[in-house]
Structure formats: C-alpha cells, structure tokens
XYZ file of C-alpha atoms in Angstrom:
306
model
C -22.207 -20.445 110.377
C -25.456 -20.156 108.428
C -26.347 -23.413 106.689
C -28.010 -23.677 103.285
C -29.040 -26.807 101.407
C -29.837 -26.676 97.694
C -31.865 -29.403 96.018
C -30.637 -29.819 92.462
C -27.015 -29.485 91.352
C -27.623 -28.162 87.850
C -26.616 -24.751 86.535
C -29.122 -22.903 88.730
C -28.371 -24.792 91.933
C -24.621 -24.464 91.409
C -24.856 -20.714 90.785
C -26.991 -20.223 93.909
C -24.396 -22.142 95.912
C -21.603 -19.935 94.537
C -23.543 -16.827 95.519
C -24.129 -17.910 99.112
C -20.562 -19.183 99.530
C -19.255 -15.732 98.653
C -21.325 -14.320 101.527
C -20.179 -16.656 104.269
C -22.765 -19.427 104.169
C -22.126 -23.159 104.337
C -23.752 -24.858 101.341
C -24.731 -28.442 100.627
C -25.769 -29.362 97.090
C -28.050 -32.392 96.916
C -28.711 -34.305 93.698
C -29.282 -38.041 93.062
C -27.246 -37.849 89.835
C -23.531 -38.494 90.308
C -22.806 -36.848 86.957
C -24.686 -33.703 88.049
C -22.760 -33.596 91.332
C -19.392 -33.949 89.592
C -20.255 -31.274 87.041
C -21.493 -28.971 89.814
C -18.292 -29.485 91.786
C -16.220 -28.290 88.830
C -18.447 -25.238 88.304
C -18.674 -24.134 91.926
C -15.039 -24.672 92.877
C -13.922 -23.076 89.625
C -15.989 -20.001 90.481
C -14.378 -19.587 93.902
C -11.266 -17.439 94.325
C -8.257 -19.495 93.328
C -10.390 -22.511 92.448
C -9.549 -24.119 95.790
C -10.872 -27.652 96.272
C -10.418 -27.722 100.049
C -13.290 -25.390 100.888
C -14.950 -27.034 103.873
C -18.043 -24.846 103.474
C -19.298 -26.646 100.349
C -20.192 -30.315 99.891
C -22.206 -32.538 97.550
C -24.660 -35.273 98.533
C -27.026 -37.780 96.931
C -29.650 -37.933 99.685
C -32.122 -35.346 100.952
C -31.090 -36.404 104.454
C -28.076 -34.099 104.107
C -30.464 -31.146 104.553
C -31.368 -32.188 108.104
C -29.718 -29.237 109.871
C -30.231 -26.515 107.238
C -31.515 -23.091 108.235
C -32.727 -22.561 104.670
C -33.436 -25.032 101.853
C -33.770 -23.824 98.257
C -35.240 -26.317 95.802
C -33.911 -26.006 92.229
C -35.168 -29.309 90.811
C -36.745 -29.753 87.332
C -40.097 -28.023 86.686
C -42.309 -30.973 87.603
C -45.126 -30.525 90.116
C -45.144 -34.113 91.369
C -41.363 -34.148 91.807
C -41.265 -30.849 93.683
C -44.214 -31.812 95.887
C -42.551 -35.079 96.879
C -39.251 -33.319 97.610
C -40.923 -30.862 99.982
C -42.941 -33.582 101.697
C -39.714 -35.441 102.449
C -37.943 -32.267 103.536
C -40.658 -31.560 106.110
C -39.891 -34.934 107.693
C -36.126 -34.417 107.535
C -35.699 -30.764 108.509
C -36.418 -28.842 111.684
C -39.867 -27.209 111.995
C -37.968 -23.890 112.014
C -36.335 -24.476 108.608
C -37.462 -22.183 105.793
C -38.262 -24.074 102.584
C -38.116 -22.161 99.294
C -38.832 -23.170 95.707
C -37.005 -21.696 92.738
C -39.854 -22.636 90.392
C -40.402 -20.183 87.566
C -43.902 -21.311 86.677
C -45.598 -23.705 89.108
C -48.005 -21.807 91.393
C -46.636 -21.413 94.908
C -50.150 -21.895 96.291
C -50.332 -25.304 94.616
C -47.052 -26.435 96.187
C -47.999 -25.014 99.593
C -51.267 -26.960 99.750
C -49.392 -30.263 99.996
C -47.315 -29.196 103.030
C -47.974 -29.555 106.726
C -46.034 -26.361 107.529
C -46.972 -24.060 104.617
C -46.378 -20.963 106.746
C -42.612 -21.578 106.410
C -42.712 -22.193 102.652
C -42.184 -19.533 99.959
C -41.174 -19.059 96.329
C -37.726 -17.626 95.564
C -37.321 -17.243 91.809
C -33.690 -16.630 90.790
C -32.600 -15.763 87.258
C -29.840 -17.329 85.174
C -26.981 -16.815 85.883
C -28.134 -16.743 89.506
C -24.806 -15.542 90.895
C -24.830 -12.483 88.576
C -28.415 -11.308 87.927
C -29.404 -9.218 90.990
C -33.171 -9.776 91.009
C -35.007 -12.511 92.915
C -38.805 -12.692 92.912
C -40.107 -13.602 96.377
C -43.568 -15.166 96.092
C -45.558 -16.047 99.220
C -48.531 -18.365 99.077
C -51.824 -17.558 100.761
C -50.560 -19.642 103.698
C -47.048 -18.177 103.999
C -46.378 -16.363 107.277
C -45.334 -12.693 106.889
C -42.127 -13.343 108.839
C -41.104 -15.962 106.244
C -41.214 -13.295 103.543
C -39.291 -10.877 105.760
C -36.668 -13.565 106.426
C -36.136 -14.218 102.697
C -35.871 -10.506 101.935
C -33.235 -10.076 104.657
C -31.247 -13.146 103.592
C -31.171 -12.171 99.927
C -30.285 -8.560 100.625
C -27.423 -9.926 102.705
C -26.068 -11.647 99.581
C -26.290 -8.439 97.544
C -29.494 -9.402 95.750
C -32.381 -7.051 94.910
C -35.435 -9.085 95.977
C -38.980 -8.060 95.071
C -41.889 -9.318 97.200
C -44.991 -10.065 95.123
C -48.432 -9.348 96.562
C -50.069 -12.152 94.563
C -49.063 -15.600 93.361
C -49.859 -15.413 89.637
C -48.707 -17.741 86.812
C -45.225 -16.761 85.637
C -44.879 -14.163 88.415
C -43.713 -10.805 86.966
C -40.531 -11.385 84.983
C -41.668 -14.402 82.986
C -44.911 -12.682 82.038
C -42.960 -9.703 80.696
C -40.363 -11.946 79.070
C -42.905 -14.206 77.361
C -44.934 -11.263 76.087
C -41.815 -9.848 74.408
C -40.641 -13.263 73.157
C -44.065 -14.081 71.685
C -44.047 -10.871 69.668
C -40.426 -11.423 68.564
C -41.152 -15.009 67.463
C -44.271 -13.812 65.647
C -42.258 -11.183 63.750
C -39.773 -13.877 62.728
C -42.554 -16.248 61.651
C -44.161 -13.506 59.553
C -40.834 -12.808 57.835
C -40.640 -9.193 59.021
C -36.901 -9.496 59.723
C -34.199 -12.047 60.551
C -33.717 -13.382 64.074
C -30.499 -11.401 64.382
C -32.107 -8.143 63.259
C -35.073 -8.588 65.597
C -32.661 -9.190 68.475
C -30.600 -6.178 67.433
C -33.676 -3.959 67.648
C -34.525 -5.330 71.113
C -30.981 -5.052 72.501
C -30.065 -1.634 71.140
C -33.340 0.185 71.800
C -35.469 -1.498 74.461
C -32.590 -3.319 76.143
C -30.401 -0.265 76.607
C -33.261 1.745 78.100
C -34.606 -1.088 80.242
C -31.250 -1.349 81.989
C -31.981 2.023 83.596
C -35.696 2.671 83.077
C -38.563 0.217 83.613
C -41.485 0.014 81.168
C -43.908 1.940 83.402
C -41.346 4.645 84.170
C -40.587 4.930 80.447
C -44.286 5.443 79.718
C -44.282 8.386 82.132
C -41.214 9.830 80.414
C -42.755 9.447 76.945
C -46.174 10.691 78.056
C -49.164 8.537 78.920
C -51.310 10.368 76.364
C -48.895 9.354 73.599
C -48.794 5.756 74.816
C -52.592 5.653 75.017
C -52.925 6.952 71.473
C -50.478 4.382 70.052
C -52.050 1.566 72.078
C -55.400 2.466 70.565
C -54.360 1.316 67.098
C -51.403 -1.015 67.807
C -52.875 -3.501 70.288
C -55.178 -5.097 67.734
C -52.148 -5.885 65.563
C -49.993 -7.431 68.295
C -49.567 -11.206 68.512
C -52.281 -12.632 70.774
C -51.954 -16.387 70.238
C -52.980 -18.446 73.277
C -50.708 -21.310 72.177
C -46.962 -21.478 71.382
C -46.429 -20.268 67.826
C -45.963 -22.732 64.965
C -42.303 -21.868 64.306
C -41.450 -22.501 67.970
C -43.356 -25.817 68.092
C -41.640 -26.991 64.898
C -38.167 -26.260 66.231
C -38.916 -28.189 69.430
C -40.283 -31.139 67.417
C -37.103 -31.099 65.286
C -34.888 -31.116 68.375
C -33.550 -27.648 67.536
C -33.592 -26.523 71.182
C -30.966 -23.787 71.148
C -27.548 -23.854 72.782
C -28.076 -27.294 74.354
C -28.576 -28.955 70.946
C -26.370 -26.659 68.862
C -29.216 -25.159 66.848
C -32.286 -23.025 67.562
C -33.061 -19.590 66.188
C -29.262 -19.367 65.774
C -26.594 -21.877 64.736
C -24.690 -22.361 67.988
C -22.164 -24.704 66.400
C -20.558 -21.677 64.760
C -17.362 -20.615 66.582
C -18.360 -16.942 66.769
C -21.659 -17.854 68.451
C -19.840 -19.993 71.028
C -17.379 -17.192 71.732
C -20.273 -14.782 72.282
C -21.578 -17.067 75.044
C -18.226 -17.008 76.789
C -18.205 -13.205 76.776
C -21.740 -12.745 78.081
C -21.182 -13.572 81.773
C -18.214 -11.222 82.030
C -20.176 -8.497 80.229
C -23.158 -9.051 82.533
C -20.943 -8.627 85.585
C -19.602 -5.328 84.241
C -23.099 -4.130 83.388
C -24.484 -4.995 86.835
C -21.544 -3.190 88.446
C -22.194 -0.058 86.368
C -25.909 -0.143 87.141
C -25.230 -0.476 90.868
C -22.901 2.527 90.685
C -25.617 4.504 88.912
C -28.191 3.524 91.555
C -25.819 4.497 94.355
C -25.139 7.890 92.781
C -28.869 8.426 92.296
C -29.614 7.694 95.969
C -26.784 9.987 97.072
C -28.270 12.901 95.085
C -31.725 12.464 96.624
C-alpha cells in the first residue's frame, strides 16, 4: 500500500488526507497540537463513506518520526519560512533518501526552501486549493534543483487521485493562481474602497459574468474569442485606471487591524454571523462538487469530439 504522511492537520491537511484515502493510500496526519488532531479526526472520518472510525489506513500522530516510512510527504504547515525549513530538515533525517518531500506553500519560494535541504532534487512544491478534496487543480512547482523525475512522479501521483496538476516552468512568487486571484481581488477591494458598489454587488458581477465564463474558458482563451485587437484597444485606455497599489489597500489593512478577518471572526466584507451567510457556506462544498462533475463531463465530451 502506498504510504503518505501529511504535516499539519488543519483544514488543508485533512482534506488532502481525505483525497488520498479515497484513492487507496495509507495516510498519517502529523501535528503537535492535540486539538488539531482531534478536529482533523472528526473531519476526515466524517468525510469517509459511512463515517467509519475503524479505518486502519488513516492515523494521527504528534511527532514527525511517524513519517519514517512514507513514500511521499506533503507539508501543509503554517506559512512560515523558518518553520517549514526546520520541518524539512528534520524530515530529511527521518525519511528514506528515496522519499519525495513536497510543500503545499502558496507563497514561499520553492527555491528558498530547497536551498536549505541536503537532497533538494527530491523536493518540490505541490500547491493544493481549498477545499483540497474538491478543487481539481494542483500547481506543481519545481525548484532549480528539483530532479525532472520528481516532477514526473508528482504529476503521476496526482493524476492517479483524479487531480488536474499543472507543472510550472518557473518558481515565481504566488505561482499562477494566486497572482491571478490577487490581481482580481485587489481591483475588487479598490472598487469597494472607492464606493463604486457594495461588496455583494461587486461579487455578483464577478460570479455571474467572469465566474461563469471562467469555469469553461480561461482568460487567454477568452481574449482569442473576443478578439485580440479589441482587447488591445480597451487595454490602451483602461490599464492606466486600474488599481496598481504596491501595498495592501487601506480598507483591507483596517479590517485586519480591527480583527474583522472574515468567516473565522464572524465579520469581514460580509457579516458571517447572519444565519443566511452561514447557510451559504454549508451549500458551497456540495455546489462545488456538482460544478466540478459537470465540468469534467464537458471536458470528456470535448475530448471525445476531437
């Protein structure tokens, strides 16, 4: 049986474990926090068919030593360079020289993490997206020192779990998805700060125009469909009016200072203490699963017609 160890038993680590369990892997979740391990146990076992608690393929541990015989280790610890570096240094002492080590970081350069390792050729970035057991994409990011076969291994493993991995040619800050996401979010936050529309109306525009199209057509493909001459003409006068701040916008900084952090604190751009907002969260995962299923059907039909 293929053995996976996951460092970090939070939402991301738990979802990754659920994904691999569904595809026949043995998974060990490692986290020094007993509360995190207990919470993860409820999430993972609740996600399995029947909610069985006697699944011998999943276990929870406090020590990194539990990863000693893993074929693959995926780190999903907090976004802290020193913490991640120390975790991987210890893992190199604990694990076999053949073990593949992967980081789920969404922002720390893979090259920076690789430089601290003695076996950087077997280290790679594997950026999952929340919820990791539903969203198909994973960004695979090799460092300058990663061996080509390590990238090929990660592509094969993730495709075997039904994922759609993309292998980046360069390790750049934010990779691809976060750069696109932050560009859109910066403009949306700027529109809110300027009083152009309410948060709900701005989100409505994004979901029911861009969002609907993006589910089937990427931004570069859409430019081809619209016509590059048209896009070039609009870009000529629009770019100078787009938000270009090099720092987080004032309205965002103020909300963070006030502790208005979003769902986790009950307030952010929305009031998450309202019952209807809470219910919308509960519906999103189920809706995402249906959407992914429909998109996969569309992709399959498209390939069959080619």
